[in-house]
Amino acid sequence: MTNRRYIIGGNWKMFKTPAEAASAAKALKVKLINVENVDVVVCPPAVDIVPVVEMLKESTVRVSGQNMHWEDDGAFTGEISAGMLKDAGCDYVVLGHSERRHVFGETNTEVNKKVLKALARGLKPIFCVGEKLEEREAGKTESVVGAQVREGLAGVSVESADDLVIAYEPVWAIGTGVTATPEHAEDVHRYIRELLADVFSPGLASRLRIQYGGSVKPSNAESLLSRENIDGALVGGASLDPDSFTEIVKAAENLST
Ligand code: PGA
């Protein structure tokens, strides 16, 4: 990390009722009150967004959706739109998370439609990419991640791309307790930055933040975040506990000062 601000996200996945989410948000508001030089984002389930936003008023912690549909509205039972997330108080939305891709079958083309709509509606996409174990073992990490980046970001203008956050989350490291080594993560992050330079421009690529995700915890946060091309973390399991999430944010803060 050079002079970029770290961005630490907490992906709560399908955990926490509205009451539990509000209580976690309240704890984070207090614990992170003095954190100024790190961007912190929590990603609660959709029904928790309104109470979490309410609780985080007057806090620097921002709120993100976990997914959205690419249409503005319509007969899409079970879906939510970018406009709804924005109006509920979200600044960000996670798009293309591996659980969406591999459990719910989202394609690069669908993720791309979502990225374009999010940007058009003023939401910052946390755009996730990452290879599966068999792809990694077959030496296909770069081709899989390359296609996800190129197809997922097709048609994004250089002007709007400043709002993007990229999350590299190797599927084999998510929720497994197996973390990518800082070396592996750094290699893929560097590759993604080169791709972004090609897709957009070298200047923009150097500004865009690339988070690492996959079993990030307080004990490994510093070794990952201290790598040159790792600009933040997207944290699942360890974000559910406000104490361990705070420790990860503090690791980023310590590296920033
Ligand atoms: P994990 O999840 O930290 O539990 O591995 C990360 C993610 O899916 O964003």
mmCIF file of C-alpha atoms and ligand atoms in Angstrom:
data_model
loop_
_atom_site.group_PDB
_atom_site.id
_atom_site.type_symbol
_atom_site.label_atom_id
_atom_site.label_comp_id
_atom_site.label_asym_id
_atom_site.label_seq_id
_atom_site.Cartn_x
_atom_site.Cartn_y
_atom_site.Cartn_z
ATOM 1 C CA MET A 1 0.000 0.000 0.000
ATOM 2 C CA THR A 2 1.399 3.339 -0.943
ATOM 3 C CA ASN A 3 -0.737 6.420 -0.425
ATOM 4 C CA ARG A 4 -4.101 4.749 -0.975
ATOM 5 C CA ARG A 5 -6.557 4.574 1.914
ATOM 6 C CA TYR A 6 -7.318 1.081 3.055
ATOM 7 C CA ILE A 7 -10.907 -0.093 2.744
ATOM 8 C CA ILE A 8 -12.108 -2.797 5.122
ATOM 9 C CA GLY A 9 -15.478 -4.422 4.474
ATOM 10 C CA GLY A 10 -17.474 -6.702 6.745
ATOM 11 C CA ASN A 11 -19.665 -9.099 4.785
ATOM 12 C CA TRP A 12 -22.262 -10.409 7.203
ATOM 13 C CA LYS A 13 -23.732 -12.788 4.593
ATOM 14 C CA MET A 14 -26.996 -14.393 5.823
ATOM 15 C CA PHE A 15 -26.288 -13.793 9.485
ATOM 16 C CA LYS A 16 -27.932 -11.491 12.065
ATOM 17 C CA THR A 17 -31.563 -10.514 12.521
ATOM 18 C CA PRO A 18 -32.400 -6.786 12.342
ATOM 19 C CA ALA A 19 -32.077 -6.521 16.137
ATOM 20 C CA GLU A 20 -28.735 -8.367 16.165
ATOM 21 C CA ALA A 21 -27.460 -6.271 13.264
ATOM 22 C CA ALA A 22 -28.419 -3.020 14.998
ATOM 23 C CA SER A 23 -26.616 -4.147 18.114
ATOM 24 C CA ALA A 24 -23.450 -5.058 16.152
ATOM 25 C CA ALA A 25 -23.609 -1.685 14.379
ATOM 26 C CA LYS A 26 -23.925 0.091 17.720
ATOM 27 C CA ALA A 27 -20.829 -1.707 19.002
ATOM 28 C CA LEU A 28 -18.859 -0.812 15.869
ATOM 29 C CA LYS A 29 -19.910 2.817 16.075
ATOM 30 C CA VAL A 30 -18.356 3.037 19.533
ATOM 31 C CA LYS A 31 -15.271 0.926 18.846
ATOM 32 C CA LEU A 32 -14.375 2.692 15.602
ATOM 33 C CA ILE A 33 -15.167 6.226 16.719
ATOM 34 C CA ASN A 34 -11.601 7.458 16.373
ATOM 35 C CA VAL A 35 -10.740 5.684 13.139
ATOM 36 C CA GLU A 36 -10.288 8.382 10.521
ATOM 37 C CA ASN A 37 -7.842 7.158 7.951
ATOM 38 C CA VAL A 38 -9.479 3.848 6.947
ATOM 39 C CA ASP A 39 -12.728 3.414 5.007
ATOM 40 C CA VAL A 40 -14.971 0.946 6.838
ATOM 41 C CA VAL A 41 -18.033 -0.627 5.233
ATOM 42 C CA VAL A 42 -20.480 -3.169 6.628
ATOM 43 C CA CYS A 43 -22.623 -5.346 4.362
ATOM 44 C CA PRO A 44 -25.695 -6.560 6.253
ATOM 45 C CA PRO A 45 -28.543 -8.674 4.882
ATOM 46 C CA ALA A 46 -31.146 -6.557 3.060
ATOM 47 C CA VAL A 47 -33.709 -6.460 5.879
ATOM 48 C CA ASP A 48 -31.023 -5.204 8.275
ATOM 49 C CA ILE A 49 -29.912 -2.263 6.157
ATOM 50 C CA VAL A 50 -32.381 0.333 7.451
ATOM 51 C CA PRO A 51 -31.751 -0.301 11.175
ATOM 52 C CA VAL A 52 -27.986 -0.479 10.587
ATOM 53 C CA VAL A 53 -27.970 2.798 8.635
ATOM 54 C CA GLU A 54 -30.016 4.382 11.407
ATOM 55 C CA MET A 55 -27.574 3.163 14.051
ATOM 56 C CA LEU A 56 -24.539 4.350 12.090
ATOM 57 C CA LYS A 57 -25.771 7.926 11.624
ATOM 58 C CA GLU A 58 -22.988 10.270 12.709
ATOM 59 C CA SER A 59 -20.484 7.460 12.239
ATOM 60 C CA THR A 60 -17.935 7.180 9.436
ATOM 61 C CA VAL A 61 -18.843 3.504 8.936
ATOM 62 C CA ARG A 62 -20.660 3.120 5.595
ATOM 63 C CA VAL A 63 -23.233 0.525 4.601
ATOM 64 C CA SER A 64 -23.345 -1.786 1.583
ATOM 65 C CA GLY A 65 -25.876 -4.110 0.022
ATOM 66 C CA GLN A 66 -24.798 -7.701 -0.631
ATOM 67 C CA ASN A 67 -26.409 -7.965 -4.066
ATOM 68 C CA MET A 68 -28.960 -6.221 -6.319
ATOM 69 C CA HIS A 69 -30.862 -6.673 -9.567
ATOM 70 C CA TRP A 70 -29.828 -4.798 -12.695
ATOM 71 C CA GLU A 71 -33.327 -3.538 -13.512
ATOM 72 C CA ASP A 72 -34.717 -0.396 -11.861
ATOM 73 C CA ASP A 73 -37.960 -2.120 -10.884
ATOM 74 C CA GLY A 74 -40.428 -4.673 -12.197
ATOM 75 C CA ALA A 75 -41.871 -8.109 -11.636
ATOM 76 C CA PHE A 76 -38.752 -9.668 -10.064
ATOM 77 C CA THR A 77 -39.999 -11.313 -6.883
ATOM 78 C CA GLY A 78 -37.338 -11.563 -4.223
ATOM 79 C CA GLU A 79 -34.986 -8.999 -5.777
ATOM 80 C CA ILE A 80 -33.977 -5.491 -4.729
ATOM 81 C CA SER A 81 -32.839 -2.619 -6.926
ATOM 82 C CA ALA A 82 -29.968 -0.146 -6.841
ATOM 83 C CA GLY A 83 -32.426 2.684 -6.185
ATOM 84 C CA MET A 84 -33.837 0.854 -3.169
ATOM 85 C CA LEU A 85 -30.376 0.282 -1.697
ATOM 86 C CA LYS A 86 -29.443 3.902 -2.288
ATOM 87 C CA ASP A 87 -32.648 5.222 -0.749
ATOM 88 C CA ALA A 88 -32.199 2.925 2.262
ATOM 89 C CA GLY A 89 -28.835 4.601 2.885
ATOM 90 C CA CYS A 90 -26.278 2.344 1.186
ATOM 91 C CA ASP A 91 -23.189 3.820 -0.458
ATOM 92 C CA TYR A 92 -21.792 0.504 -1.709
ATOM 93 C CA VAL A 93 -23.031 -2.820 -3.061
ATOM 94 C CA VAL A 94 -21.162 -6.132 -3.210
ATOM 95 C CA LEU A 95 -21.488 -7.595 -6.702
ATOM 96 C CA GLY A 96 -20.369 -10.949 -8.063
ATOM 97 C CA HIS A 97 -19.530 -12.458 -4.692
ATOM 98 C CA SER A 98 -18.427 -16.055 -5.222
ATOM 99 C CA GLU A 99 -21.467 -17.353 -3.333
ATOM 100 C CA ARG A 100 -23.662 -15.489 -5.804
ATOM 101 C CA ARG A 101 -21.639 -16.862 -8.704
ATOM 102 C CA HIS A 102 -21.267 -20.468 -7.542
ATOM 103 C CA VAL A 103 -24.308 -21.100 -5.333
ATOM 104 C CA PHE A 104 -26.788 -19.023 -7.340
ATOM 105 C CA GLY A 105 -25.211 -19.313 -10.778
ATOM 106 C CA GLU A 106 -24.541 -15.656 -11.583
ATOM 107 C CA THR A 107 -22.599 -15.188 -14.790
ATOM 108 C CA ASN A 108 -20.044 -12.559 -15.745
ATOM 109 C CA THR A 109 -22.660 -11.045 -18.067
ATOM 110 C CA GLU A 110 -25.171 -10.655 -15.239
ATOM 111 C CA VAL A 111 -22.557 -9.259 -12.882
ATOM 112 C CA ASN A 112 -21.620 -6.765 -15.590
ATOM 113 C CA LYS A 113 -25.223 -5.544 -15.904
ATOM 114 C CA LYS A 114 -25.302 -5.047 -12.144
ATOM 115 C CA VAL A 115 -21.987 -3.152 -12.092
ATOM 116 C CA LEU A 116 -23.189 -0.783 -14.817
ATOM 117 C CA LYS A 117 -26.510 -0.168 -13.051
ATOM 118 C CA ALA A 118 -24.918 0.363 -9.643
ATOM 119 C CA LEU A 119 -22.551 2.983 -11.064
ATOM 120 C CA ALA A 120 -25.392 4.677 -12.940
ATOM 121 C CA ARG A 121 -27.399 4.920 -9.716
ATOM 122 C CA GLY A 122 -24.541 6.257 -7.591
ATOM 123 C CA LEU A 123 -23.653 3.086 -5.694
ATOM 124 C CA LYS A 124 -20.009 2.050 -5.441
ATOM 125 C CA PRO A 125 -19.619 -1.584 -6.504
ATOM 126 C CA ILE A 126 -17.429 -3.894 -4.441
ATOM 127 C CA PHE A 127 -16.796 -6.094 -7.442
ATOM 128 C CA CYS A 128 -15.657 -9.609 -6.460
ATOM 129 C CA VAL A 129 -13.528 -11.989 -8.489
ATOM 130 C CA GLY A 130 -11.688 -15.187 -7.664
ATOM 131 C CA GLU A 131 -10.836 -18.664 -8.869
ATOM 132 C CA LYS A 132 -12.029 -22.041 -7.593
ATOM 133 C CA LEU A 133 -9.599 -24.615 -6.226
ATOM 134 C CA GLU A 134 -9.678 -26.800 -9.331
ATOM 135 C CA GLU A 135 -9.044 -23.744 -11.504
ATOM 136 C CA ARG A 136 -6.091 -22.756 -9.379
ATOM 137 C CA GLU A 137 -4.691 -26.295 -9.472
ATOM 138 C CA ALA A 138 -5.078 -26.352 -13.243
ATOM 139 C CA GLY A 139 -3.021 -23.141 -13.482
ATOM 140 C CA LYS A 140 -6.061 -21.153 -14.611
ATOM 141 C CA THR A 141 -6.132 -18.446 -11.931
ATOM 142 C CA GLU A 142 -5.123 -15.665 -14.318
ATOM 143 C CA SER A 143 -7.435 -16.715 -17.131
ATOM 144 C CA VAL A 144 -10.460 -17.069 -14.829
ATOM 145 C CA VAL A 145 -9.823 -13.827 -12.944
ATOM 146 C CA GLY A 146 -8.917 -12.107 -16.212
ATOM 147 C CA ALA A 147 -12.259 -13.048 -17.791
ATOM 148 C CA GLN A 148 -14.153 -12.020 -14.664
ATOM 149 C CA VAL A 149 -12.486 -8.599 -14.707
ATOM 150 C CA ARG A 150 -12.769 -7.967 -18.440
ATOM 151 C CA GLU A 151 -16.344 -9.247 -18.803
ATOM 152 C CA GLY A 152 -17.559 -7.924 -15.468
ATOM 153 C CA LEU A 153 -16.271 -4.414 -16.159
ATOM 154 C CA ALA A 154 -17.130 -4.253 -19.880
ATOM 155 C CA GLY A 155 -18.557 -0.889 -20.833
ATOM 156 C CA VAL A 156 -17.567 0.859 -17.595
ATOM 157 C CA SER A 157 -16.316 4.325 -18.506
ATOM 158 C CA VAL A 158 -13.003 5.625 -17.183
ATOM 159 C CA GLU A 159 -14.933 8.530 -15.604
ATOM 160 C CA SER A 160 -17.204 6.285 -13.541
ATOM 161 C CA ALA A 161 -14.562 3.654 -12.743
ATOM 162 C CA ASP A 162 -13.106 5.742 -9.920
ATOM 163 C CA ASP A 163 -16.007 4.514 -7.772
ATOM 164 C CA LEU A 164 -15.082 0.849 -8.151
ATOM 165 C CA VAL A 165 -13.595 -1.303 -5.437
ATOM 166 C CA ILE A 166 -12.287 -4.703 -6.509
ATOM 167 C CA ALA A 167 -12.235 -7.682 -4.138
ATOM 168 C CA TYR A 168 -10.010 -10.651 -4.950
ATOM 169 C CA GLU A 169 -11.480 -13.611 -3.100
ATOM 170 C CA PRO A 170 -10.082 -17.014 -4.052
ATOM 171 C CA VAL A 171 -13.047 -19.352 -3.617
ATOM 172 C CA TRP A 172 -10.922 -22.012 -1.874
ATOM 173 C CA ALA A 173 -10.060 -19.513 0.869
ATOM 174 C CA ILE A 174 -13.594 -18.320 1.657
ATOM 175 C CA GLY A 175 -15.011 -19.632 4.911
ATOM 176 C CA THR A 176 -12.491 -22.485 4.916
ATOM 177 C CA GLY A 177 -9.965 -21.101 7.366
ATOM 178 C CA VAL A 178 -7.375 -21.476 4.582
ATOM 179 C CA THR A 179 -5.972 -18.065 3.745
ATOM 180 C CA ALA A 180 -4.072 -17.390 0.550
ATOM 181 C CA THR A 181 -0.466 -16.694 1.404
ATOM 182 C CA PRO A 182 0.352 -13.006 1.227
ATOM 183 C CA GLU A 183 2.621 -13.906 -1.725
ATOM 184 C CA HIS A 184 -0.158 -15.614 -3.693
ATOM 185 C CA ALA A 185 -2.591 -12.788 -2.947
ATOM 186 C CA GLU A 186 -0.028 -10.139 -3.884
ATOM 187 C CA ASP A 187 0.753 -11.882 -7.189
ATOM 188 C CA VAL A 188 -2.920 -11.983 -8.178
ATOM 189 C CA HIS A 189 -3.511 -8.413 -6.993
ATOM 190 C CA ARG A 190 -0.604 -7.223 -9.121
ATOM 191 C CA TYR A 191 -2.027 -9.112 -12.089
ATOM 192 C CA ILE A 192 -5.462 -7.510 -11.516
ATOM 193 C CA ARG A 193 -3.869 -4.057 -11.359
ATOM 194 C CA GLU A 194 -2.114 -4.697 -14.672
ATOM 195 C CA LEU A 195 -5.453 -5.748 -16.156
ATOM 196 C CA LEU A 196 -7.116 -2.596 -14.828
ATOM 197 C CA ALA A 197 -4.356 -0.535 -16.408
ATOM 198 C CA ASP A 198 -5.137 -2.193 -19.709
ATOM 199 C CA VAL A 199 -8.940 -1.935 -19.352
ATOM 200 C CA PHE A 200 -8.891 1.679 -18.072
ATOM 201 C CA SER A 201 -5.577 3.502 -17.720
ATOM 202 C CA PRO A 202 -2.394 3.065 -15.683
ATOM 203 C CA GLY A 203 -3.252 6.152 -13.613
ATOM 204 C CA LEU A 204 -6.689 4.886 -12.706
ATOM 205 C CA ALA A 205 -5.387 1.381 -12.028
ATOM 206 C CA SER A 206 -2.903 2.756 -9.531
ATOM 207 C CA ARG A 207 -5.725 4.538 -7.654
ATOM 208 C CA LEU A 208 -8.289 1.720 -7.598
ATOM 209 C CA ARG A 209 -8.369 -0.285 -4.405
ATOM 210 C CA ILE A 210 -8.139 -4.058 -4.473
ATOM 211 C CA GLN A 211 -9.297 -5.841 -1.328
ATOM 212 C CA TYR A 212 -8.291 -9.368 -0.434
ATOM 213 C CA GLY A 213 -10.977 -11.688 0.944
ATOM 214 C CA GLY A 214 -10.886 -15.246 2.210
ATOM 215 C CA SER A 215 -10.433 -16.166 5.884
ATOM 216 C CA VAL A 216 -9.018 -12.763 6.852
ATOM 217 C CA LYS A 217 -8.747 -12.571 10.635
ATOM 218 C CA PRO A 218 -6.958 -10.442 13.212
ATOM 219 C CA SER A 219 -3.951 -12.800 13.186
ATOM 220 C CA ASN A 220 -3.262 -12.550 9.444
ATOM 221 C CA ALA A 221 -4.579 -9.083 8.574
ATOM 222 C CA GLU A 222 -1.310 -7.229 8.965
ATOM 223 C CA SER A 223 0.747 -9.631 6.847
ATOM 224 C CA LEU A 224 -1.785 -9.389 4.018
ATOM 225 C CA LEU A 225 -2.425 -5.644 4.230
ATOM 226 C CA SER A 226 1.266 -4.800 4.271
ATOM 227 C CA ARG A 227 1.655 -6.082 0.698
ATOM 228 C CA GLU A 228 2.059 -3.395 -1.947
ATOM 229 C CA ASN A 229 -1.032 -4.220 -3.991
ATOM 230 C CA ILE A 230 -3.388 -5.213 -1.168
ATOM 231 C CA ASP A 231 -5.450 -2.151 -0.322
ATOM 232 C CA GLY A 232 -7.969 -3.605 2.049
ATOM 233 C CA ALA A 233 -9.897 -6.670 3.074
ATOM 234 C CA LEU A 234 -13.377 -8.079 2.613
ATOM 235 C CA VAL A 235 -14.008 -10.034 5.780
ATOM 236 C CA GLY A 236 -16.738 -12.630 6.239
ATOM 237 C CA GLY A 237 -16.670 -14.793 9.371
ATOM 238 C CA ALA A 238 -14.380 -12.526 11.402
ATOM 239 C CA SER A 239 -16.613 -9.514 10.713
ATOM 240 C CA LEU A 240 -19.547 -10.990 12.624
ATOM 241 C CA ASP A 241 -17.870 -10.254 15.925
ATOM 242 C CA PRO A 242 -17.393 -6.476 16.364
ATOM 243 C CA ASP A 243 -14.220 -7.074 18.400
ATOM 244 C CA SER A 244 -12.394 -9.115 15.787
ATOM 245 C CA PHE A 245 -13.586 -6.840 12.972
ATOM 246 C CA THR A 246 -12.314 -3.840 14.930
ATOM 247 C CA GLU A 247 -8.927 -5.520 15.315
ATOM 248 C CA ILE A 248 -8.690 -5.922 11.542
ATOM 249 C CA VAL A 249 -9.624 -2.266 11.004
ATOM 250 C CA LYS A 250 -6.978 -1.268 13.555
ATOM 251 C CA ALA A 251 -4.371 -3.343 11.720
ATOM 252 C CA ALA A 252 -5.115 -1.258 8.621
ATOM 253 C CA GLU A 253 -5.024 1.927 10.664
ATOM 254 C CA ASN A 254 -1.632 1.059 12.142
ATOM 255 C CA LEU A 255 -0.222 0.464 8.689
ATOM 256 C CA SER A 256 -1.573 3.833 7.512
ATOM 257 C CA THR A 257 0.147 5.955 10.098
HETATM 258 P P1 PGA B 1 -14.547 -15.348 5.028
HETATM 259 O O1 PGA B 1 -15.484 -14.739 3.867
HETATM 260 O O2 PGA B 1 -13.771 -14.205 5.616
HETATM 261 O O3 PGA B 1 -15.499 -15.981 6.002
HETATM 262 O O4 PGA B 1 -13.645 -16.344 4.377
HETATM 263 C C1 PGA B 1 -15.020 -13.731 3.017
HETATM 264 C C2 PGA B 1 -16.097 -13.355 2.017
HETATM 265 O O5 PGA B 1 -16.817 -14.244 1.544
HETATM 266 O O6 PGA B 1 -16.266 -12.171 1.676
#
